[in-house]
Amino acid sequence: MKRKYLSLAGLTLAFAMTGGAADAWMLCREPSAPSCVSGYYEFNDQYAFDSCKSDVESYLSDVADYRSCLIDASNDAAEEANEVIEDFNCKAEGSSFCP
């Protein structure tokens, strides 16, 4: 019987793109944009301006953290998928020493 082995590159990308890592991504907290930049909010004084600027800077920092979390979660999912593919291919080869 001819066995078809799985490719690490194609399936890992497909796994990550189709939401296989969705559980890990749920651990990442998406930040909310500060309310002072939406709607009818106006900078009536220096304090309002400085406060909103601080909120925006904090938001940008949170976005960077969120992006990092998503990248880590995606990498973890790809690594797990690679391990599954390697295990499958090991079994497909008929080895009795597969993890």
PDB file of C-alpha atoms in Angstrom:
ATOM      1  CA  MET A   1       0.000   0.000   0.000  1.00  0.00           C
ATOM      2  CA  LYS A   2       1.427   3.355  -0.989  1.00  0.00           C
ATOM      3  CA  ARG A   3       1.328   5.816   1.885  1.00  0.00           C
ATOM      4  CA  LYS A   4       0.962   9.530   1.510  1.00  0.00           C
ATOM      5  CA  TYR A   5       3.023  11.527   3.950  1.00  0.00           C
ATOM      6  CA  LEU A   6       2.059  14.945   5.160  1.00  0.00           C
ATOM      7  CA  SER A   7       4.045  18.050   4.393  1.00  0.00           C
ATOM      8  CA  LEU A   8       5.044  20.173   7.352  1.00  0.00           C
ATOM      9  CA  ALA A   9       5.076  23.501   5.531  1.00  0.00           C
ATOM     10  CA  GLY A  10       1.682  23.370   3.821  1.00  0.00           C
ATOM     11  CA  LEU A  11      -0.303  21.938   6.673  1.00  0.00           C
ATOM     12  CA  THR A  12       1.275  24.078   9.352  1.00  0.00           C
ATOM     13  CA  LEU A  13       0.325  27.224   7.481  1.00  0.00           C
ATOM     14  CA  ALA A  14      -3.166  25.917   6.792  1.00  0.00           C
ATOM     15  CA  PHE A  15      -3.591  24.985  10.454  1.00  0.00           C
ATOM     16  CA  ALA A  16      -2.588  28.426  11.663  1.00  0.00           C
ATOM     17  CA  MET A  17      -4.719  30.218   9.073  1.00  0.00           C
ATOM     18  CA  THR A  18      -7.908  28.235   9.715  1.00  0.00           C
ATOM     19  CA  GLY A  19      -8.164  28.946  13.394  1.00  0.00           C
ATOM     20  CA  GLY A  20      -6.430  25.903  14.797  1.00  0.00           C
ATOM     21  CA  ALA A  21      -4.770  28.265  17.221  1.00  0.00           C
ATOM     22  CA  ALA A  22      -8.010  29.963  18.194  1.00  0.00           C
ATOM     23  CA  ASP A  23      -7.901  28.605  21.731  1.00  0.00           C
ATOM     24  CA  ALA A  24      -4.452  30.079  22.323  1.00  0.00           C
ATOM     25  CA  TRP A  25      -5.469  33.366  20.726  1.00  0.00           C
ATOM     26  CA  MET A  26      -8.303  33.694  23.220  1.00  0.00           C
ATOM     27  CA  LEU A  27      -5.664  34.118  25.922  1.00  0.00           C
ATOM     28  CA  CYS A  28      -4.508  37.303  24.220  1.00  0.00           C
ATOM     29  CA  ARG A  29      -6.406  40.366  25.410  1.00  0.00           C
ATOM     30  CA  GLU A  30      -7.328  42.728  22.590  1.00  0.00           C
ATOM     31  CA  PRO A  31      -7.104  46.333  23.811  1.00  0.00           C
ATOM     32  CA  SER A  32      -9.875  48.844  23.341  1.00  0.00           C
ATOM     33  CA  ALA A  33      -9.154  52.196  21.773  1.00  0.00           C
ATOM     34  CA  PRO A  34      -9.397  55.085  24.224  1.00  0.00           C
ATOM     35  CA  SER A  35     -12.786  56.758  24.206  1.00  0.00           C
ATOM     36  CA  CYS A  36     -11.235  60.212  23.966  1.00  0.00           C
ATOM     37  CA  VAL A  37     -10.369  59.648  20.274  1.00  0.00           C
ATOM     38  CA  SER A  38     -13.891  58.791  19.183  1.00  0.00           C
ATOM     39  CA  GLY A  39     -17.171  60.587  19.101  1.00  0.00           C
ATOM     40  CA  TYR A  40     -17.553  64.199  20.063  1.00  0.00           C
ATOM     41  CA  TYR A  41     -14.777  64.376  22.633  1.00  0.00           C
ATOM     42  CA  GLU A  42     -12.960  67.698  22.531  1.00  0.00           C
ATOM     43  CA  PHE A  43      -9.750  68.892  24.085  1.00  0.00           C
ATOM     44  CA  ASN A  44     -11.190  71.763  26.115  1.00  0.00           C
ATOM     45  CA  ASP A  45      -7.975  72.313  28.034  1.00  0.00           C
ATOM     46  CA  GLN A  46      -4.393  71.143  28.354  1.00  0.00           C
ATOM     47  CA  TYR A  47      -5.334  68.521  30.940  1.00  0.00           C
ATOM     48  CA  ALA A  48      -7.844  66.887  28.547  1.00  0.00           C
ATOM     49  CA  PHE A  49      -5.233  66.875  25.785  1.00  0.00           C
ATOM     50  CA  ASP A  50      -2.492  65.433  28.009  1.00  0.00           C
ATOM     51  CA  SER A  51      -4.838  62.842  29.476  1.00  0.00           C
ATOM     52  CA  CYS A  52      -5.959  61.633  26.052  1.00  0.00           C
ATOM     53  CA  LYS A  53      -2.387  61.591  24.780  1.00  0.00           C
ATOM     54  CA  SER A  54      -1.411  59.412  27.742  1.00  0.00           C
ATOM     55  CA  ASP A  55      -4.355  57.085  27.071  1.00  0.00           C
ATOM     56  CA  VAL A  56      -3.337  56.763  23.404  1.00  0.00           C
ATOM     57  CA  GLU A  57       0.275  56.002  24.346  1.00  0.00           C
ATOM     58  CA  SER A  58      -0.918  53.348  26.787  1.00  0.00           C
ATOM     59  CA  TYR A  59      -3.198  51.905  24.101  1.00  0.00           C
ATOM     60  CA  LEU A  60      -0.311  51.697  21.619  1.00  0.00           C
ATOM     61  CA  SER A  61       1.759  49.831  24.197  1.00  0.00           C
ATOM     62  CA  ASP A  62      -1.149  47.442  24.804  1.00  0.00           C
ATOM     63  CA  VAL A  63      -1.486  46.879  21.034  1.00  0.00           C
ATOM     64  CA  ALA A  64       2.206  45.947  20.837  1.00  0.00           C
ATOM     65  CA  ASP A  65       1.717  43.464  23.706  1.00  0.00           C
ATOM     66  CA  TYR A  66      -1.387  42.043  22.011  1.00  0.00           C
ATOM     67  CA  ARG A  67       0.439  41.576  18.711  1.00  0.00           C
ATOM     68  CA  SER A  68       3.270  39.817  20.527  1.00  0.00           C
ATOM     69  CA  CYS A  69       0.792  37.509  22.234  1.00  0.00           C
ATOM     70  CA  LEU A  70      -0.852  36.632  18.911  1.00  0.00           C
ATOM     71  CA  ILE A  71       2.505  35.906  17.302  1.00  0.00           C
ATOM     72  CA  ASP A  72       3.496  33.673  20.232  1.00  0.00           C
ATOM     73  CA  ALA A  73       0.155  31.849  20.099  1.00  0.00           C
ATOM     74  CA  SER A  74       0.479  31.358  16.346  1.00  0.00           C
ATOM     75  CA  ASN A  75       4.023  30.039  16.706  1.00  0.00           C
ATOM     76  CA  ASP A  76       2.923  27.653  19.467  1.00  0.00           C
ATOM     77  CA  ALA A  77       0.088  26.355  17.283  1.00  0.00           C
ATOM     78  CA  ALA A  78       2.443  25.856  14.324  1.00  0.00           C
ATOM     79  CA  GLU A  79       4.904  23.971  16.529  1.00  0.00           C
ATOM     80  CA  GLU A  80       2.125  21.722  17.831  1.00  0.00           C
ATOM     81  CA  ALA A  81       0.921  21.079  14.281  1.00  0.00           C
ATOM     82  CA  ASN A  82       4.454  20.183  13.208  1.00  0.00           C
ATOM     83  CA  GLU A  83       4.695  17.666  16.051  1.00  0.00           C
ATOM     84  CA  VAL A  84       1.381  16.087  15.037  1.00  0.00           C
ATOM     85  CA  ILE A  85       2.538  15.826  11.417  1.00  0.00           C
ATOM     86  CA  GLU A  86       5.854  14.273  12.492  1.00  0.00           C
ATOM     87  CA  ASP A  87       4.003  11.752  14.677  1.00  0.00           C
ATOM     88  CA  PHE A  88       1.662  10.894  11.811  1.00  0.00           C
ATOM     89  CA  ASN A  89       4.510  10.467   9.344  1.00  0.00           C
ATOM     90  CA  CYS A  90       6.383   8.269  11.825  1.00  0.00           C
ATOM     91  CA  LYS A  91       3.365   5.993  12.136  1.00  0.00           C
ATOM     92  CA  ALA A  92       2.862   6.036   8.361  1.00  0.00           C
ATOM     93  CA  GLU A  93       6.431   4.746   7.972  1.00  0.00           C
ATOM     94  CA  GLY A  94       5.479   1.797  10.183  1.00  0.00           C
ATOM     95  CA  SER A  95       7.873   2.602  12.978  1.00  0.00           C
ATOM     96  CA  SER A  96       7.009   1.113  16.348  1.00  0.00           C
ATOM     97  CA  PHE A  97       9.054   3.748  18.188  1.00  0.00           C
ATOM     98  CA  CYS A  98       6.823   6.762  17.518  1.00  0.00           C
ATOM     99  CA  PRO A  99       5.973   9.074  20.416  1.00  0.00           C
TER     100      PRO A  99
END
